[in-house]
Tab-separated table of C-alpha atoms in Angstrom:
chain	number	residue	atom	x	y	z
A	1	UNK	CA	-107.038	-60.518	-8.956
A	2	UNK	CA	-105.655	-62.756	-11.543
A	3	UNK	CA	-103.533	-60.071	-13.208
A	4	UNK	CA	-102.047	-59.157	-9.758
A	5	UNK	CA	-101.079	-62.996	-9.428
A	6	UNK	CA	-99.328	-62.928	-12.805
A	7	UNK	CA	-97.347	-59.845	-12.058
A	8	UNK	CA	-96.298	-61.097	-8.622
A	9	UNK	CA	-94.814	-64.319	-10.255
A	10	UNK	CA	-92.698	-62.494	-12.880
A	11	UNK	CA	-91.203	-60.259	-10.023
A	12	UNK	CA	-90.329	-63.283	-7.786
A	13	UNK	CA	-88.764	-65.006	-10.938
A	14	UNK	CA	-86.491	-61.857	-11.679
A	15	UNK	CA	-85.596	-61.380	-8.104
A	16	UNK	CA	-84.321	-65.385	-7.924
A	17	UNK	CA	-82.269	-64.784	-11.038
A	18	UNK	CA	-80.563	-61.712	-9.752
A	19	UNK	CA	-79.597	-63.266	-6.451
A	20	UNK	CA	-78.217	-66.212	-8.400
A	21	UNK	CA	-75.876	-64.038	-10.346
A	22	UNK	CA	-74.831	-62.069	-7.573
A	23	UNK	CA	-73.596	-65.192	-5.913
A	24	UNK	CA	-71.749	-66.394	-8.750
A	25	UNK	CA	-70.294	-62.881	-9.236
A	26	UNK	CA	-69.012	-63.016	-5.684
A	27	UNK	CA	-67.701	-66.746	-5.951
A	28	UNK	CA	-65.811	-65.362	-9.031
A	29	UNK	CA	-64.530	-62.505	-7.437
A	30	UNK	CA	-63.321	-64.508	-4.510
A	31	UNK	CA	-61.546	-66.991	-6.593
A	32	UNK	CA	-59.805	-64.259	-8.799
A	33	UNK	CA	-58.648	-62.799	-5.510
A	34	UNK	CA	-57.354	-65.758	-4.240
A	35	UNK	CA	-55.568	-66.541	-7.436
A	36	UNK	CA	-54.101	-63.024	-7.488
A	37	UNK	CA	-53.029	-63.227	-3.975
A	38	UNK	CA	-51.261	-66.476	-4.281
A	39	UNK	CA	-49.117	-65.022	-7.186
A	40	UNK	CA	-48.090	-62.106	-4.929
A	41	UNK	CA	-47.143	-64.268	-2.196
A	42	UNK	CA	-44.899	-66.414	-4.542
A	43	UNK	CA	-42.839	-63.467	-5.865
A	44	UNK	CA	-40.940	-62.918	-2.531
A	45	UNK	CA	-39.973	-66.449	-2.131
A	46	UNK	CA	-38.414	-66.327	-5.528
A	47	UNK	CA	-36.588	-63.428	-4.865
A	48	UNK	CA	-35.351	-65.186	-1.739
A	49	UNK	CA	-34.121	-67.983	-3.641
A	50	UNK	CA	-32.428	-65.828	-6.167
A	51	UNK	CA	-30.641	-63.936	-3.433
A	52	UNK	CA	-29.600	-67.036	-1.627
A	53	UNK	CA	-28.411	-68.669	-4.816
A	54	UNK	CA	-26.338	-65.562	-5.542
A	55	UNK	CA	-25.072	-65.338	-1.891
A	56	UNK	CA	-23.905	-68.999	-2.181
A	57	UNK	CA	-22.045	-68.292	-5.528
A	58	UNK	CA	-20.260	-65.356	-3.820
A	59	UNK	CA	-19.286	-67.666	-0.923
A	60	UNK	CA	-18.038	-70.424	-3.013
A	61	UNK	CA	-15.884	-67.649	-5.167
A	62	UNK	CA	-14.497	-66.252	-1.691
A	63	UNK	CA	-13.700	-69.680	-0.606
A	64	UNK	CA	-11.800	-70.248	-3.794
A	65	UNK	CA	-9.790	-67.032	-3.787
A	66	UNK	CA	-9.053	-67.657	0.126
A	67	UNK	CA	-7.743	-71.174	-0.864
A	68	UNK	CA	-5.664	-69.509	-3.550
A	69	UNK	CA	-4.179	-67.034	-1.281
A	70	UNK	CA	-2.380	-69.281	0.843
A	71	UNK	CA	0.202	-70.411	-1.635
A	72	UNK	CA	0.607	-66.919	-2.710
A	73	UNK	CA	1.321	-65.588	0.509
A	74	UNK	CA	4.093	-68.485	1.004
A	75	UNK	CA	5.418	-67.276	-2.177
A	76	UNK	CA	5.557	-63.802	-1.134
A	77	UNK	CA	7.298	-64.728	2.084
A	78	UNK	CA	9.962	-66.538	0.098
A	79	UNK	CA	10.395	-63.676	-2.094
A	80	UNK	CA	10.750	-61.516	0.675
A	81	UNK	CA	13.483	-63.443	2.436
A	82	UNK	CA	15.348	-63.519	-1.047
A	83	UNK	CA	15.001	-59.742	-1.193
A	84	UNK	CA	16.256	-59.146	2.425
A	85	UNK	CA	19.249	-61.381	1.551
A	86	UNK	CA	19.937	-59.315	-1.411
A	87	UNK	CA	19.697	-56.119	0.425
A	88	UNK	CA	22.243	-57.334	2.953
A	89	UNK	CA	24.758	-58.491	0.130
A	90	UNK	CA	24.197	-55.141	-1.474
A	91	UNK	CA	24.752	-53.214	1.727
A	92	UNK	CA	27.932	-55.165	2.196
A	93	UNK	CA	29.152	-54.186	-1.328
A	94	UNK	CA	28.398	-50.411	-0.719
A	95	UNK	CA	30.449	-50.610	2.242
A	96	UNK	CA	33.411	-52.165	0.512
A	97	UNK	CA	32.846	-49.459	-2.354
A	98	UNK	CA	32.790	-46.478	0.160
A	99	UNK	CA	36.097	-47.749	1.578
A	100	UNK	CA	37.694	-47.967	-1.959
A	101	UNK	CA	36.302	-44.344	-2.766
A	102	UNK	CA	37.715	-43.102	0.653
A	103	UNK	CA	41.192	-44.473	-0.217
A	104	UNK	CA	41.031	-43.020	-3.909
A	105	UNK	CA	39.781	-39.545	-2.298
A	106	UNK	CA	42.827	-39.543	0.136
A	107	UNK	CA	45.160	-40.379	-2.909
A	108	UNK	CA	43.435	-37.471	-4.777
A	109	UNK	CA	43.970	-35.069	-1.890
A	110	UNK	CA	47.696	-35.981	-1.664
A	111	UNK	CA	48.183	-35.363	-5.374
A	112	UNK	CA	46.309	-32.009	-4.835
A	113	UNK	CA	48.556	-30.986	-1.928
A	114	UNK	CA	51.880	-31.872	-3.870
A	115	UNK	CA	50.589	-30.048	-7.067
A	116	UNK	CA	49.687	-27.011	-4.931
A	117	UNK	CA	52.885	-26.830	-3.318
A	118	UNK	CA	54.536	-26.820	-6.652
A	119	UNK	CA	52.279	-24.217	-8.080
A	120	UNK	CA	52.655	-21.923	-5.006
A	121	UNK	CA	56.443	-22.458	-5.157
A	122	UNK	CA	56.425	-23.848	-1.351
A	123	UNK	CA	59.008	-26.189	-0.483
A	124	UNK	CA	57.836	-29.735	-0.260
A	125	UNK	CA	58.497	-31.423	3.019
A	126	UNK	CA	60.382	-34.514	2.880
A	127	UNK	CA	57.436	-36.507	4.506
A	128	UNK	CA	54.953	-34.901	2.058
A	129	UNK	CA	55.093	-37.362	-0.905
A	130	UNK	CA	52.492	-39.103	-2.766
A	131	UNK	CA	51.809	-42.327	-0.952
A	132	UNK	CA	51.971	-45.672	-2.816
A	133	UNK	CA	48.494	-47.136	-3.364
A	134	UNK	CA	49.889	-50.435	-3.200
A	135	UNK	CA	51.599	-51.851	-0.109
A	136	UNK	CA	50.717	-48.753	2.166
A	137	UNK	CA	50.892	-49.481	5.738
A	138	UNK	CA	47.840	-49.282	8.008
A	139	UNK	CA	48.251	-47.769	11.416
A	140	UNK	CA	46.119	-47.603	14.451
A	141	UNK	CA	46.615	-43.935	15.202
A	142	UNK	CA	48.638	-40.847	14.531
A	143	UNK	CA	49.137	-38.784	17.662
A	144	UNK	CA	50.017	-34.950	16.709
A	145	UNK	CA	51.346	-33.191	19.830
A	146	UNK	CA	50.343	-29.392	19.193
A	147	UNK	CA	53.627	-27.069	20.063
A	148	UNK	CA	55.096	-23.764	19.376
A	149	UNK	CA	58.495	-22.306	18.778
A	150	UNK	CA	58.641	-21.160	22.447
A	151	UNK	CA	57.858	-24.635	24.003
A	152	UNK	CA	61.007	-26.293	23.921
A	153	UNK	CA	61.083	-27.084	27.521
A	154	UNK	CA	57.561	-28.565	27.372
A	155	UNK	CA	58.590	-30.862	24.532
A	156	UNK	CA	61.379	-31.953	26.522
A	157	UNK	CA	59.165	-32.712	29.548
A	158	UNK	CA	56.941	-34.741	27.243
A	159	UNK	CA	60.044	-36.853	25.701
A	160	UNK	CA	61.097	-37.505	29.236
A	161	UNK	CA	57.824	-38.906	30.195
A	162	UNK	CA	55.037	-40.301	28.153
A	163	UNK	CA	56.728	-40.226	24.574
A	164	UNK	CA	59.067	-43.020	23.497
A	165	UNK	CA	62.154	-41.845	22.030
A	166	UNK	CA	64.704	-43.239	19.464
A	167	UNK	CA	64.516	-47.095	18.736
A	168	UNK	CA	61.505	-47.274	21.235
A	169	UNK	CA	59.362	-44.842	19.197
A	170	UNK	CA	60.455	-46.648	15.898
A	171	UNK	CA	59.357	-50.077	17.543
A	172	UNK	CA	55.967	-48.515	18.538
A	173	UNK	CA	55.475	-47.576	14.934
A	174	UNK	CA	56.404	-50.689	13.378
A	175	UNK	CA	54.850	-53.182	16.093
A	176	UNK	CA	52.093	-51.370	17.366
A	177	UNK	CA	51.047	-49.011	14.460
A	178	UNK	CA	51.469	-45.676	16.482
A	179	UNK	CA	52.921	-42.510	15.156
A	180	UNK	CA	53.781	-39.758	17.230
A	181	UNK	CA	54.935	-36.223	16.292
A	182	UNK	CA	55.243	-32.658	17.521
A	183	UNK	CA	53.165	-30.534	15.028
A	184	UNK	CA	54.737	-27.161	14.040
A	185	UNK	CA	54.533	-24.854	11.058
A	186	UNK	CA	56.902	-22.115	9.996
A	187	UNK	CA	57.602	-18.567	11.351
A	188	UNK	CA	56.571	-15.454	9.580
A	189	UNK	CA	60.049	-15.120	8.192
A	190	UNK	CA	60.436	-18.699	6.595
A	191	UNK	CA	64.033	-19.739	7.189
A	192	UNK	CA	64.674	-17.482	10.074
A	193	UNK	CA	66.248	-18.133	13.480
A	194	UNK	CA	63.079	-19.894	14.922
A	195	UNK	CA	62.841	-22.148	11.818
A	196	UNK	CA	66.552	-22.899	12.041
A	197	UNK	CA	66.138	-23.978	15.953
A	198	UNK	CA	63.447	-26.576	14.977
A	199	UNK	CA	65.315	-27.950	12.217
A	200	UNK	CA	68.327	-28.744	14.486
A	201	UNK	CA	66.079	-30.185	17.296
A	202	UNK	CA	64.400	-32.320	14.651
A	203	UNK	CA	67.837	-33.503	13.300
A	204	UNK	CA	68.644	-34.524	17.136
A	205	UNK	CA	65.104	-36.469	17.800
A	206	UNK	CA	63.499	-36.853	14.365
A	207	UNK	CA	59.948	-36.280	16.029
A	208	UNK	CA	58.545	-33.331	14.003
A	209	UNK	CA	55.899	-32.994	11.686
A	210	UNK	CA	56.221	-29.621	9.841
A	211	UNK	CA	53.301	-28.046	8.467
A	212	UNK	CA	52.825	-25.600	5.630
A	213	UNK	CA	51.557	-23.222	7.964
A	214	UNK	CA	52.428	-19.748	9.496
A	215	UNK	CA	52.482	-20.079	13.227
A	216	UNK	CA	50.281	-17.759	15.450
A	217	UNK	CA	48.148	-18.087	18.362
A	218	UNK	CA	45.063	-16.746	16.286
A	219	UNK	CA	45.783	-19.174	13.581
A	220	UNK	CA	45.208	-22.321	15.699
A	221	UNK	CA	42.129	-23.342	13.897
A	222	UNK	CA	44.120	-23.074	10.546
A	223	UNK	CA	46.878	-25.141	12.210
A	224	UNK	CA	44.473	-27.772	13.277
A	225	UNK	CA	42.882	-28.138	9.788
A	226	UNK	CA	46.349	-28.434	7.959
A	227	UNK	CA	47.513	-30.936	10.645
A	228	UNK	CA	44.570	-33.434	9.856
A	229	UNK	CA	44.796	-32.764	6.220
A	230	UNK	CA	48.471	-33.385	6.310
A	231	UNK	CA	48.518	-36.368	8.498
A	232	UNK	CA	45.718	-37.858	6.376
A	233	UNK	CA	47.893	-37.708	3.269
A	234	UNK	CA	51.050	-39.097	5.055
A	235	UNK	CA	49.827	-41.904	7.021
A	236	UNK	CA	46.862	-44.302	6.468
A	237	UNK	CA	45.632	-44.742	10.020
A	238	UNK	CA	42.318	-45.690	11.792
A	239	UNK	CA	42.573	-42.584	14.013
A	240	UNK	CA	44.195	-39.000	14.014
A	241	UNK	CA	44.692	-37.467	17.602
A	242	UNK	CA	45.380	-34.004	18.361
A	243	UNK	CA	46.916	-33.275	21.966
A	244	UNK	CA	48.438	-30.214	23.466
A	245	UNK	CA	52.121	-30.435	24.685
A	246	UNK	CA	51.219	-29.787	28.368
A	247	UNK	CA	48.993	-32.577	28.688
A	248	UNK	CA	49.910	-35.907	30.194
A	249	UNK	CA	48.889	-38.842	27.985
A	250	UNK	CA	48.845	-42.669	28.635
A	251	UNK	CA	49.342	-44.044	25.147
A	252	UNK	CA	48.550	-47.571	25.532
A	253	UNK	CA	45.344	-46.762	27.288
A	254	UNK	CA	44.501	-44.141	24.401
A	255	UNK	CA	45.201	-46.838	21.976
A	256	UNK	CA	43.093	-49.471	23.790
A	257	UNK	CA	40.307	-46.822	23.874
A	258	UNK	CA	40.459	-45.897	20.372
A	259	UNK	CA	40.682	-49.629	19.273
A	260	UNK	CA	37.050	-50.115	20.723
A	261	UNK	CA	35.369	-47.661	18.179
A	262	UNK	CA	37.486	-49.221	15.107
A	263	UNK	CA	34.609	-50.615	13.427
A	264	UNK	CA	32.766	-47.420	13.260
A	265	UNK	CA	33.049	-45.353	10.127
A	266	UNK	CA	32.707	-41.770	11.290
A	267	UNK	CA	33.438	-41.243	15.105
A	268	UNK	CA	34.544	-37.912	16.996
A	269	UNK	CA	36.079	-38.789	20.320
A	270	UNK	CA	36.734	-36.425	23.295
A	271	UNK	CA	35.496	-34.720	26.372
A	272	UNK	CA	32.243	-33.088	24.861
A	273	UNK	CA	31.244	-29.729	26.091
A	274	UNK	CA	29.071	-26.819	25.376
A	275	UNK	CA	30.466	-23.559	26.887
A	276	UNK	CA	29.080	-20.079	26.510
A	277	UNK	CA	29.760	-17.951	23.383
A	278	UNK	CA	31.992	-15.106	24.674
A	279	UNK	CA	30.816	-11.668	22.771
A	280	UNK	CA	32.878	-9.386	25.076
A	281	UNK	CA	36.208	-8.007	23.560
A	282	UNK	CA	39.492	-8.537	25.300
A	283	UNK	CA	38.384	-11.639	27.218
A	284	UNK	CA	39.877	-14.906	26.753
A	285	UNK	CA	38.397	-17.047	24.072
A	286	UNK	CA	36.392	-14.100	22.695
A	287	UNK	CA	34.320	-15.194	19.675
A	288	UNK	CA	34.187	-12.364	17.059
A	289	UNK	CA	31.529	-14.252	14.992
A	290	UNK	CA	29.339	-14.571	18.175
A	291	UNK	CA	26.207	-13.226	16.369
A	292	UNK	CA	26.193	-16.516	14.271
A	293	UNK	CA	25.221	-18.453	17.206
A	294	UNK	CA	22.118	-16.497	18.144
A	295	UNK	CA	21.240	-14.053	20.751
A	296	UNK	CA	23.953	-12.953	23.283
A	297	UNK	CA	24.286	-15.544	26.178
A	298	UNK	CA	23.832	-18.496	23.876
A	299	UNK	CA	25.921	-21.696	24.133
A	300	UNK	CA	28.103	-23.404	21.363
A	301	UNK	CA	27.096	-26.772	20.163
A	302	UNK	CA	28.508	-29.945	21.499
A	303	UNK	CA	32.345	-30.303	20.625
A	304	UNK	CA	35.312	-31.753	22.123
A	305	UNK	CA	37.714	-29.893	24.386
A	306	UNK	CA	40.714	-28.989	22.632
A	307	UNK	CA	43.148	-30.633	25.250
A	308	UNK	CA	42.977	-33.913	23.415
A	309	UNK	CA	40.472	-35.319	20.907
A	310	UNK	CA	40.449	-37.897	18.137
A	311	UNK	CA	38.696	-38.433	14.738
A	312	UNK	CA	38.279	-41.477	12.471
A	313	UNK	CA	40.029	-41.930	9.158
A	314	UNK	CA	36.896	-40.899	7.253
A	315	UNK	CA	36.457	-37.564	9.070
A	316	UNK	CA	40.347	-36.899	8.516
A	317	UNK	CA	39.702	-37.487	4.749
A	318	UNK	CA	36.845	-35.189	4.790
A	319	UNK	CA	38.887	-32.256	6.290
A	320	UNK	CA	41.624	-33.158	3.771
A	321	UNK	CA	39.363	-33.068	0.740
A	322	UNK	CA	37.394	-29.976	1.852
A	323	UNK	CA	39.862	-28.056	3.720
A	324	UNK	CA	39.514	-24.950	1.457
A	325	UNK	CA	35.936	-24.301	2.211
A	326	UNK	CA	35.834	-25.378	5.837
A	327	UNK	CA	35.155	-22.208	8.006
A	328	UNK	CA	37.646	-21.082	10.865
A	329	UNK	CA	36.277	-19.757	14.123
A	330	UNK	CA	38.465	-18.163	16.717
A	331	UNK	CA	38.706	-21.182	18.812
A	332	UNK	CA	40.076	-24.321	17.286
A	333	UNK	CA	37.931	-26.881	19.194
A	334	UNK	CA	34.840	-24.906	18.052
A	335	UNK	CA	36.052	-25.108	14.513
A	336	UNK	CA	36.669	-28.681	14.512
A	337	UNK	CA	33.222	-29.419	15.972
A	338	UNK	CA	31.434	-26.878	13.443
A	339	UNK	CA	32.937	-28.965	10.437
A	340	UNK	CA	31.130	-32.057	11.553
A	341	UNK	CA	27.539	-30.251	11.872
A	342	UNK	CA	25.259	-31.663	9.307
A	343	UNK	CA	27.558	-34.881	8.768
A	344	UNK	CA	26.466	-38.463	10.219
A	345	UNK	CA	29.064	-38.362	12.886
A	346	UNK	CA	28.913	-40.327	16.187
A	347	UNK	CA	29.995	-37.973	19.002
A	348	UNK	CA	31.705	-39.960	21.888
A	349	UNK	CA	31.839	-38.395	25.215
A	350	UNK	CA	34.608	-40.207	27.336
A	351	UNK	CA	35.657	-38.543	30.473
A	352	UNK	CA	38.948	-40.667	30.746
A	353	UNK	CA	40.288	-38.102	28.158
A	354	UNK	CA	40.067	-35.244	30.513
A	355	UNK	CA	40.976	-36.365	34.126
A	356	UNK	CA	42.203	-33.829	36.760
A	357	UNK	CA	45.920	-34.251	37.769
A	358	UNK	CA	44.320	-34.641	41.453
A	359	UNK	CA	42.132	-37.362	40.245
A	360	UNK	CA	44.116	-39.599	38.024
A	361	UNK	CA	46.278	-41.001	40.732
A	362	UNK	CA	43.491	-42.707	42.843
A	363	UNK	CA	41.543	-43.541	39.364
A	364	UNK	CA	44.911	-45.461	38.272
A	365	UNK	CA	45.092	-47.283	41.828
A	366	UNK	CA	41.427	-48.285	41.217
A	367	UNK	CA	42.154	-49.570	38.053
A	368	UNK	CA	40.677	-46.889	35.752
A	369	UNK	CA	43.783	-45.389	34.215
A	370	UNK	CA	43.153	-42.177	32.559
A	371	UNK	CA	43.838	-41.288	28.869
A	372	UNK	CA	44.803	-37.636	29.610
A	373	UNK	CA	45.207	-35.809	32.681
A	374	UNK	CA	45.552	-31.950	33.088
A	375	UNK	CA	44.140	-28.984	35.141
A	376	UNK	CA	41.155	-27.283	33.871
A	377	UNK	CA	41.944	-23.725	35.251
A	378	UNK	CA	45.285	-23.895	33.211
A	379	UNK	CA	43.715	-25.677	30.326
A	380	UNK	CA	46.763	-28.103	30.620
A	381	UNK	CA	49.034	-29.081	33.334
A	382	UNK	CA	49.688	-26.074	35.466
A	383	UNK	CA	53.653	-25.462	35.354
A	384	UNK	CA	53.894	-28.417	33.218
A	385	UNK	CA	57.524	-28.181	32.828
A	386	UNK	CA	58.245	-28.715	36.365
A	387	UNK	CA	55.177	-30.867	37.268
A	388	UNK	CA	55.133	-33.328	34.185
A	389	UNK	CA	57.407	-35.948	35.602
A	390	UNK	CA	55.548	-36.032	39.059
A	391	UNK	CA	52.026	-36.339	37.071
A	392	UNK	CA	53.616	-39.118	35.046
A	393	UNK	CA	54.835	-40.759	38.217
A	394	UNK	CA	51.459	-40.712	39.910
A	395	UNK	CA	49.183	-41.252	36.913
A	396	UNK	CA	51.194	-43.079	34.296
A	397	UNK	CA	50.109	-46.546	33.074
A	398	UNK	CA	53.705	-48.156	33.623
A	399	UNK	CA	56.479	-48.959	31.515
A	400	UNK	CA	54.966	-52.496	30.113
A	401	UNK	CA	51.836	-51.135	29.211
A	402	UNK	CA	52.711	-50.620	25.593
């Protein structure tokens, strides 16, 4: 029995020690866990503080940059204004240079025309001389009245109505800067009876511009080109006008109309149209090169009707300089329009340049005087020799208009 009691005591002692160690071990594990957990919780806080600190630095930098941009923006605006001023001054200088170049090209074209006449052995017209660069008169417009050898009566009807004669025409040139001439070339047999008749008429009236051109109905495109090229060499004008000798014109109204466009560099003024391209042979205004305008039934590009149109100085200079490479179509008004395709040209459609003779009277009474009047069915005034005086009486601008 004693042995049992001793054994039981030893078992109880070991059990008590084991429980104590287990308790201490639990407390130690708990403390270690608390310590480890505390460190883990503190790490994100440190990261948040670092991120916040970095964000604050970035904000400060952005603030500094934004503050520095304000004076830079002001400087940029100031520099932009200076640049725009320089561009404006440069643009004006370029315009002045462009005018100077245009004048030099005109003189070059004049020299070429004289040299070619000498080389080809052609007689040089008394008017066809190299113009003096200094002191050259500037005119408002040159009006070329297209005429033919057989049109003596038409010319006389024009002289008796809207074209001033003698001293009045000379005064018009000197005071108003308006040149007016009948435009004609030579016959196929130079110096023949037709040429002698024009020479005699010119000695009487002194109102012809003779071209180095052989007259012919199928050569109207070539004549138009030669007229503008020659007129641009002879006279320095703002505008060059072509009109047929069976059309009534109010010269003062024409001058006032053109003067409104004087500041524009390249203008083409007339009654703009776009008629059909006639492919059928034998009809009037047949176009042999109709295939160039697309399929059959197509229309022409916009161009001024041939009774009267005007072009500015730069366009006349362009024709004068490039006359040898400008293509000629069958119809002269189409040819002129084609020469300006691809150029920076302003087309001005002015219907006062193509009034009907039945309408010009009431328009004049209403204060809207027409520049030019004719009959569309006749492409001019029908029976112009007999009717020109009547049209002038009804539709004229009055003697004091000039």
